[in-house]
């Protein structure tokens, strides 16, 4: 029916299409369908509206199909691309797994190789360290053997050097080993043995120096006398040369001294001022300054010549052959200072140099006090000479020690000892000379001292 109505009324409703389209649009867009339906029913436009709605539905369905077809094609393309991507990802995953497997295998081989290399390196380092330690131990063992040999041969200087080398070089680096610890425990006893041995040699040196003190002093005094004699010979030679020069000068100034004495005034006759003025008036007219030359000649001749120097009376000394002032005393008297230097070096290595300096000072002070302690009266020249020579020998030794060492005897200490010794010497000589009746001894001390 609807189709018949619609087919029959097509021409009549042509004019109503804009209105139907509006109604359809109104129905589609309205929120409440009551009003549009009411309006359509009242206007008897149901058929037209239904037809228009069907047509609109078909159009919309066609549009939906077009849109769905377009988007479905893109979806298919996307799915195909995803499928391809999945295959590629699977291939990549397989490649990654294969690479990871190879990497793991290579890593395992590398780890094994690195472990072997590390073990080899550790072994090499251990071998080098062991070799170094063994070489140091062997060197220390050789030094210990050398030290023992030096001690047996009483070569204490070399023993001290070897022991000092062991203490400074090897013990700090090898202190963890047992034999080094044992040796380190015996070092104090070794040092004590060396110290006692060198002190024994030093005591022997003190005794030897005490025995030869007189010879040292006699040699030193003989050298001093020879030096003074040489100085006197030089002074005498200078005087003779001056006298010869004076005579030559007089001859050059006035070749005829007798004529000068006859013409000129004499030393005994003093002319008056008027006579001197009269005699000088024509003399000033002489050519070439002859008066001046004669006056100088008279002054040189009337001047009393200086007396030649007299040789000083030196105290008598022991006669020795082949003693030169330029020669060392210890080249004549054989005194070896090696025990002193050895003791000093030994105590310095042991950090006990002050102890040896005190021991040296006490020993030498005891000797010098013994020198000035004269128990019996000296009655002849030989006793006095021996006394003085012993004192001179003592101070010669002290001066040598001062010059060759730096910590045993200082210049200030030696000067102080010399002042004290001089004072004691003066006191002893005064006491001894009070009881001395020998003329020869008194003449010995009454002789003038040598020139400075």
Coordinates of C-alpha atoms in Angstrom, one line a residue:
X1 CA 0.0 0.0 0.0
X2 CA 2.7 2.3 0.9
X3 CA 4.4 1.6 -2.4
X4 CA 1.2 2.3 -4.3
X5 CA 0.6 5.4 -2.5
X6 CA 4.1 6.5 -3.0
X7 CA 4.0 5.6 -6.7
X8 CA 0.7 7.4 -7.2
X9 CA 1.5 10.4 -5.4
X10 CA 4.9 11.0 -6.7
X11 CA 3.9 13.9 -8.9
X12 CA 1.7 15.4 -6.3
X13 CA 4.3 15.4 -3.7
X14 CA 7.1 16.8 -5.7
X15 CA 6.4 20.2 -4.4
X16 CA 6.5 18.7 -0.9
X17 CA 10.1 17.4 -1.1
X18 CA 11.8 20.4 0.4
X19 CA 9.4 20.2 3.2
X20 CA 10.0 16.5 3.6
X21 CA 13.7 16.9 3.6
X22 CA 13.3 19.5 6.3
X23 CA 11.2 17.2 8.3
X24 CA 13.7 14.4 7.9
X25 CA 16.5 16.7 8.9
X26 CA 14.4 17.8 11.8
X27 CA 13.7 14.2 12.9
X28 CA 17.3 13.3 12.7
X29 CA 18.5 16.3 14.6
X30 CA 15.7 16.5 17.2
X31 CA 16.3 15.4 20.7
X32 CA 12.6 14.7 21.3
X33 CA 10.7 12.9 18.5
X34 CA 7.2 13.8 19.7
X35 CA 7.0 17.1 18.1
X36 CA 8.4 16.2 14.7
X37 CA 6.1 13.1 14.5
X38 CA 3.1 15.2 15.5
X39 CA 3.8 17.7 12.8
X40 CA 4.3 15.0 10.2
X41 CA 1.1 13.2 11.1
X42 CA -0.9 16.4 11.1
X43 CA 0.4 17.2 7.7
X44 CA -0.2 13.7 6.3
X45 CA 3.4 13.4 5.2
X46 CA 4.1 10.0 6.7
X47 CA 4.8 8.3 3.5
X48 CA 7.0 10.9 2.2
X49 CA 9.0 11.1 5.4
X50 CA 9.4 7.3 5.5
X51 CA 10.6 7.3 1.9
X52 CA 13.0 10.1 2.6
X53 CA 14.3 8.3 5.7
X54 CA 14.9 5.1 3.7
X55 CA 16.8 7.0 1.1
X56 CA 18.8 8.7 3.7
X57 CA 19.6 5.4 5.4
X58 CA 20.8 4.0 2.1
X59 CA 23.0 7.0 1.5
X60 CA 24.4 6.7 5.0
X61 CA 24.9 3.0 4.6
X62 CA 26.8 3.6 1.3
X63 CA 28.9 6.2 3.0
X64 CA 29.6 3.8 5.9
X65 CA 30.6 1.1 3.4
X66 CA 32.9 3.5 1.6
X67 CA 34.5 4.6 4.9
X68 CA 34.8 1.1 6.2
X69 CA 36.3 -0.1 2.9
X70 CA 38.9 2.6 3.0
X71 CA 39.9 2.0 6.6
X72 CA 39.8 -1.7 6.2
X73 CA 42.3 -1.6 3.4
X74 CA 44.6 0.5 5.6
X75 CA 44.1 -2.1 8.4
X76 CA 44.9 -4.9 6.0
X77 CA 48.1 -3.1 4.9
X78 CA 49.0 -2.5 8.6
X79 CA 48.4 -6.1 9.4
X80 CA 50.6 -7.2 6.5
X81 CA 53.3 -4.8 7.7
X82 CA 53.0 -6.1 11.2
X83 CA 53.3 -9.7 9.9
X84 CA 56.4 -8.8 8.0
X85 CA 57.8 -7.0 11.0
X86 CA 57.1 -10.0 13.1
X87 CA 59.0 -12.2 10.8
X88 CA 61.9 -9.7 10.8
X89 CA 61.8 -9.6 14.6
X90 CA 61.9 -13.3 14.7
X91 CA 64.9 -13.4 12.4
X92 CA 66.5 -10.7 14.4
X93 CA 65.8 -12.5 17.7
X94 CA 67.3 -15.6 16.2
X95 CA 70.3 -13.7 15.1
X96 CA 70.7 -12.1 18.5
X97 CA 70.4 -15.5 20.1
X98 CA 73.0 -16.9 17.8
X99 CA 75.3 -13.9 18.4
X100 CA 74.7 -14.2 22.2
X101 CA 75.6 -17.9 22.0
X102 CA 78.8 -17.1 20.1
X103 CA 79.6 -14.3 22.5
X104 CA 79.1 -16.5 25.5
X105 CA 81.4 -19.1 24.0
X106 CA 84.0 -16.5 23.2
X107 CA 83.6 -14.9 26.6
X108 CA 84.1 -18.3 28.3
X109 CA 87.3 -18.8 26.2
X110 CA 88.4 -15.3 27.0
X111 CA 87.7 -15.7 30.7
X112 CA 89.7 -19.0 30.7
X113 CA 92.6 -17.3 28.9
X114 CA 92.5 -14.3 31.3
X115 CA 92.5 -16.6 34.3
X116 CA 95.5 -18.5 32.9
X117 CA 97.2 -15.2 32.1
X118 CA 96.5 -13.9 35.6
X119 CA 97.8 -17.1 37.2
X120 CA 100.9 -16.9 35.0
X121 CA 101.4 -13.2 35.9
X122 CA 101.0 -14.0 39.6
X123 CA 103.5 -16.8 39.3
X124 CA 105.9 -14.5 37.4
X125 CA 105.6 -11.7 40.1
X126 CA 106.0 -14.3 42.9
X127 CA 109.1 -15.7 41.2
X128 CA 110.6 -12.2 40.7
X129 CA 109.8 -11.3 44.3
X130 CA 111.2 -14.6 45.5
X131 CA 114.3 -14.2 43.4
X132 CA 114.8 -10.7 44.8
X133 CA 114.3 -11.8 48.4
X134 CA 116.6 -14.8 47.9
X135 CA 119.3 -12.5 46.4
X136 CA 118.9 -10.1 49.3
X137 CA 119.1 -13.0 51.7
X138 CA 122.2 -14.4 50.0
X139 CA 123.8 -10.9 50.1
X140 CA 123.0 -10.5 53.7
X141 CA 124.3 -14.0 54.4
X142 CA 127.5 -13.1 52.6
X143 CA 127.8 -9.9 54.6
X144 CA 127.2 -11.9 57.8
X145 CA 129.9 -14.3 56.8
X146 CA 132.2 -11.3 56.0
X147 CA 131.3 -9.8 59.4
X148 CA 132.3 -12.9 61.2
X149 CA 135.6 -13.1 59.2
X150 CA 136.4 -9.5 60.0
X151 CA 135.7 -10.1 63.7
X152 CA 138.0 -13.2 63.7
X153 CA 140.7 -11.2 61.9
X154 CA 140.2 -8.2 64.3
X155 CA 139.5 -5.9 61.4
X156 CA 137.0 -3.9 63.4
X157 CA 136.7 -1.0 61.0
X158 CA 135.5 -3.2 58.2
X159 CA 133.3 -5.1 60.6
X160 CA 131.6 -1.9 61.7
X161 CA 131.0 -0.8 58.1
X162 CA 129.5 -4.2 57.3
X163 CA 127.3 -4.2 60.4
X164 CA 126.1 -0.7 59.6
X165 CA 125.3 -1.7 56.1
X166 CA 123.3 -4.7 57.3
X167 CA 121.3 -2.5 59.8
X168 CA 120.5 0.2 57.3
X169 CA 119.9 -1.7 54.1
X170 CA 118.9 -5.3 54.7
X171 CA 117.2 -5.6 58.1
X172 CA 114.4 -3.1 57.3
X173 CA 113.4 -5.0 54.2
X174 CA 113.9 -8.6 55.5
X175 CA 112.7 -8.2 59.1
X176 CA 109.8 -10.7 58.6
X177 CA 112.2 -13.7 58.1
X178 CA 113.3 -15.8 61.0
X179 CA 117.0 -15.8 60.5
X180 CA 117.0 -12.0 60.3
X181 CA 115.1 -11.7 63.5
X182 CA 117.6 -14.0 65.2
X183 CA 120.5 -11.9 63.8
X184 CA 118.8 -8.7 64.9
X185 CA 118.6 -10.1 68.5
X186 CA 122.4 -10.7 68.4
X187 CA 123.3 -7.2 67.1
X188 CA 123.7 -5.6 70.6
X189 CA 126.1 -8.3 71.7
X190 CA 128.1 -7.9 68.4
X191 CA 128.2 -4.2 68.9
X192 CA 129.3 -4.6 72.5
X193 CA 132.1 -7.0 71.4
X194 CA 133.3 -4.6 68.8
X195 CA 133.1 -1.7 71.2
X196 CA 135.1 -3.5 73.9
X197 CA 137.7 -4.6 71.3
X198 CA 138.2 -1.1 69.9
X199 CA 138.4 0.3 73.4
X200 CA 141.1 -2.3 74.2
X201 CA 143.1 -1.1 71.1
X202 CA 142.5 2.5 72.2
X203 CA 143.9 1.7 75.7
X204 CA 146.9 0.2 74.0
X205 CA 147.3 3.4 71.9
X206 CA 147.1 5.4 75.1
X207 CA 149.8 3.3 76.7
X208 CA 152.0 3.6 73.5
X209 CA 151.5 7.3 73.3
X210 CA 152.4 7.6 77.0
X211 CA 155.6 5.7 76.4
X212 CA 156.6 7.8 73.3
X213 CA 155.4 11.1 74.7
X214 CA 159.0 12.1 75.6
X215 CA 160.3 11.2 72.1
X216 CA 157.5 13.2 70.5
X217 CA 158.2 16.2 72.6
X218 CA 162.0 16.0 72.1
X219 CA 161.4 15.7 68.3
X220 CA 159.0 18.7 68.3
X221 CA 161.4 20.8 70.4
X222 CA 164.3 19.9 68.1
X223 CA 162.2 20.9 65.1
X224 CA 161.4 24.2 66.8
X225 CA 165.1 24.8 67.5
X226 CA 166.0 24.0 63.9
X227 CA 163.3 26.4 62.7
X228 CA 164.6 29.2 64.9
X229 CA 168.2 28.5 63.7
X230 CA 167.0 28.7 60.1
X231 CA 165.3 32.0 60.9
X232 CA 168.5 33.3 62.5
X233 CA 170.5 32.3 59.4
X234 CA 168.1 34.2 57.2
X235 CA 168.3 37.3 59.5
X236 CA 172.1 37.2 59.6
X237 CA 172.2 36.9 55.8
X238 CA 169.9 39.8 55.4
X239 CA 172.1 41.8 57.8
X240 CA 175.2 41.0 55.7
X241 CA 173.5 41.9 52.5
X242 CA 172.4 45.2 54.1
X243 CA 176.0 46.0 55.2
X244 CA 177.4 45.3 51.8
X245 CA 174.8 47.5 50.2
X246 CA 175.6 50.3 52.7
X247 CA 179.3 50.2 51.8
X248 CA 178.5 50.3 48.1
X249 CA 176.2 53.2 48.7
X250 CA 179.0 55.1 50.7
X251 CA 181.5 54.5 47.9
X252 CA 179.0 55.8 45.3
X253 CA 178.3 58.9 47.4
X254 CA 181.9 59.9 48.3
X255 CA 184.8 58.0 46.8
X256 CA 187.4 60.1 48.9
X257 CA 186.3 60.2 52.5
X258 CA 189.8 61.5 53.7
X259 CA 189.5 64.7 51.7
X260 CA 186.0 65.2 53.1
X261 CA 187.3 64.9 56.6
X262 CA 190.1 67.5 55.9
X263 CA 188.0 70.1 54.2
X264 CA 184.8 69.8 56.1
X265 CA 184.0 70.2 59.7
X266 CA 184.8 67.3 62.1
X267 CA 182.6 65.6 64.5
X268 CA 184.6 66.9 67.5
X269 CA 184.8 70.6 66.6
X270 CA 181.4 72.4 66.7
X271 CA 181.6 75.7 64.6
X272 CA 179.9 78.8 65.9
X273 CA 176.8 80.1 64.1
X274 CA 178.7 82.9 62.4
X275 CA 181.5 80.6 61.2
X276 CA 178.9 78.1 60.0
X277 CA 177.1 80.9 58.1
X278 CA 180.5 82.1 56.7
X279 CA 181.5 78.6 55.5
X280 CA 178.0 77.9 54.1
X281 CA 177.8 81.1 52.1
X282 CA 180.3 80.2 49.3
X283 CA 179.3 76.5 49.6
X284 CA 175.9 77.2 48.4
X285 CA 177.3 78.4 45.1
X286 CA 179.0 75.1 44.3
X287 CA 177.7 73.5 41.1
X288 CA 175.8 70.2 40.9
X289 CA 174.9 70.1 44.6
X290 CA 178.2 68.8 45.8
X291 CA 177.6 70.1 49.4
X292 CA 174.4 68.0 49.6
X293 CA 176.2 64.9 48.5
X294 CA 179.0 65.4 51.0
X295 CA 176.5 66.1 53.8
X296 CA 174.7 62.8 53.1
X297 CA 178.0 61.0 53.0
X298 CA 179.1 62.5 56.4
X299 CA 175.8 61.5 57.9
X300 CA 176.1 57.9 56.7
X301 CA 179.7 57.6 57.9
X302 CA 179.2 59.2 61.3
X303 CA 176.1 57.1 61.9
X304 CA 177.1 54.2 64.1
X305 CA 176.5 50.9 62.2
X306 CA 173.9 48.5 63.7
X307 CA 175.4 45.6 65.6
X308 CA 175.0 42.2 63.9
X309 CA 172.4 40.0 65.4
X310 CA 173.5 37.5 68.0
X311 CA 172.4 34.0 67.9
X312 CA 170.0 33.3 70.8
X313 CA 170.9 30.7 73.3
X314 CA 168.4 28.0 72.7
X315 CA 167.7 25.4 75.4
X316 CA 169.6 22.2 74.9
X317 CA 167.6 19.6 73.1
X318 CA 168.2 16.0 72.3
X319 CA 170.4 15.7 69.2
X320 CA 168.6 13.8 66.4
X321 CA 169.8 13.1 63.0
X322 CA 167.9 14.1 59.8
X323 CA 165.3 16.2 61.6
X324 CA 163.7 18.8 59.2
X325 CA 161.4 21.6 60.4
X326 CA 159.2 20.7 57.4
X327 CA 158.8 17.1 58.4
X328 CA 156.0 15.8 60.6
X329 CA 156.9 14.7 64.1
X330 CA 155.1 11.4 63.5
X331 CA 157.2 10.6 60.5
X332 CA 160.2 10.4 62.9
X333 CA 158.3 8.9 65.9
X334 CA 156.0 6.2 64.7
X335 CA 152.6 6.8 66.3
X336 CA 149.5 5.4 64.6
X337 CA 146.3 7.3 65.3
X338 CA 144.1 4.5 63.7
X339 CA 142.8 3.2 67.1
X340 CA 141.5 6.7 67.9
X341 CA 139.8 7.1 64.5
X342 CA 138.4 3.5 64.7
X343 CA 136.9 4.1 68.1
X344 CA 135.4 7.4 66.9
X345 CA 133.9 5.9 63.8
X346 CA 132.6 2.8 65.7
X347 CA 130.9 4.9 68.4
X348 CA 129.5 7.3 65.7
X349 CA 127.9 4.3 63.9
X350 CA 126.4 3.2 67.2
X351 CA 125.1 6.7 67.9
X352 CA 127.3 6.9 71.0
X353 CA 130.0 9.3 70.0
X354 CA 129.5 11.4 73.2
X355 CA 130.3 8.4 75.3
X356 CA 133.7 7.9 73.5
X357 CA 134.4 11.7 73.7
X358 CA 133.9 11.6 77.4
X359 CA 136.1 8.5 77.7
X360 CA 138.8 10.1 75.7
X361 CA 138.7 13.2 77.7
X362 CA 138.9 11.4 81.0
X363 CA 141.7 9.2 79.9
X364 CA 143.8 12.1 78.6
X365 CA 143.1 14.2 81.7
X366 CA 144.3 11.3 83.8
X367 CA 147.5 11.2 81.8
X368 CA 148.2 14.9 82.0
X369 CA 147.5 15.0 85.7
X370 CA 150.0 12.2 86.0
X371 CA 152.5 14.3 84.1
X372 CA 152.2 17.2 86.5
X373 CA 152.3 15.0 89.5
X374 CA 156.0 14.9 90.3
X375 CA 156.6 12.7 93.3
X376 CA 160.3 13.2 93.7
X377 CA 162.6 16.1 93.4
X378 CA 164.3 16.7 90.0
X379 CA 168.0 17.2 90.6
X380 CA 169.6 17.3 87.2
X381 CA 169.0 18.7 83.7
X382 CA 168.0 15.4 82.3
X383 CA 165.0 15.1 84.7
X384 CA 163.8 18.6 83.8
X385 CA 164.3 18.0 80.1
X386 CA 162.3 14.7 80.3
X387 CA 159.6 16.5 82.2
X388 CA 159.3 19.2 79.6
X389 CA 159.5 16.9 76.7
X390 CA 156.7 14.7 78.1
X391 CA 154.4 17.8 78.4
X392 CA 155.3 19.0 74.9
X393 CA 154.7 15.5 73.5
X394 CA 151.3 15.4 75.2
X395 CA 150.1 18.7 73.7
X396 CA 151.5 17.8 70.2
X397 CA 149.4 14.6 70.3
X398 CA 146.3 16.7 71.4
X399 CA 146.8 19.2 68.6
X400 CA 147.1 16.4 66.1
X401 CA 143.8 14.8 67.3
X402 CA 142.2 18.3 67.2
X403 CA 143.2 18.8 63.6
X404 CA 142.2 15.3 62.4
X405 CA 138.9 14.9 64.2
X406 CA 135.9 17.1 64.7
X407 CA 134.3 15.9 68.0
X408 CA 137.1 14.8 70.4
X409 CA 139.1 17.9 71.0
X410 CA 137.9 21.4 70.1
X411 CA 140.3 24.4 69.6
X412 CA 138.7 26.1 72.6
X413 CA 139.1 23.1 74.8
X414 CA 142.8 22.7 73.7
X415 CA 143.5 26.3 74.4
X416 CA 141.9 26.0 77.9
X417 CA 143.9 22.8 78.6
X418 CA 147.1 24.7 77.4
X419 CA 146.4 27.6 79.8
X420 CA 145.7 25.2 82.7
X421 CA 148.8 23.2 81.8
X422 CA 151.0 26.3 81.6
X423 CA 149.8 27.4 85.0
X424 CA 150.5 24.0 86.5
X425 CA 153.9 23.8 84.8
X426 CA 154.8 27.2 86.3
X427 CA 153.8 26.0 89.8
X428 CA 155.7 22.7 89.5
X429 CA 158.9 24.4 88.2
X430 CA 158.7 27.0 91.0
X431 CA 158.4 24.2 93.6
X432 CA 161.2 22.1 92.1
X433 CA 163.6 25.0 91.6
X434 CA 163.3 25.9 95.3
X435 CA 165.0 22.7 96.1
X436 CA 167.4 22.6 93.2
X437 CA 171.1 23.3 93.8
X438 CA 172.4 22.5 90.4
X439 CA 174.0 25.4 88.6
X440 CA 173.6 23.8 85.3
X441 CA 169.9 23.5 85.8
X442 CA 169.5 27.1 86.9
X443 CA 171.5 28.2 83.9
X444 CA 169.2 26.0 81.7
X445 CA 166.2 27.9 82.9
X446 CA 168.0 31.3 83.0
X447 CA 168.7 31.2 79.3
X448 CA 166.8 33.8 77.3
X449 CA 163.8 32.5 75.5
X450 CA 164.0 32.2 71.7
X451 CA 162.6 35.1 69.7
X452 CA 158.9 34.8 68.8

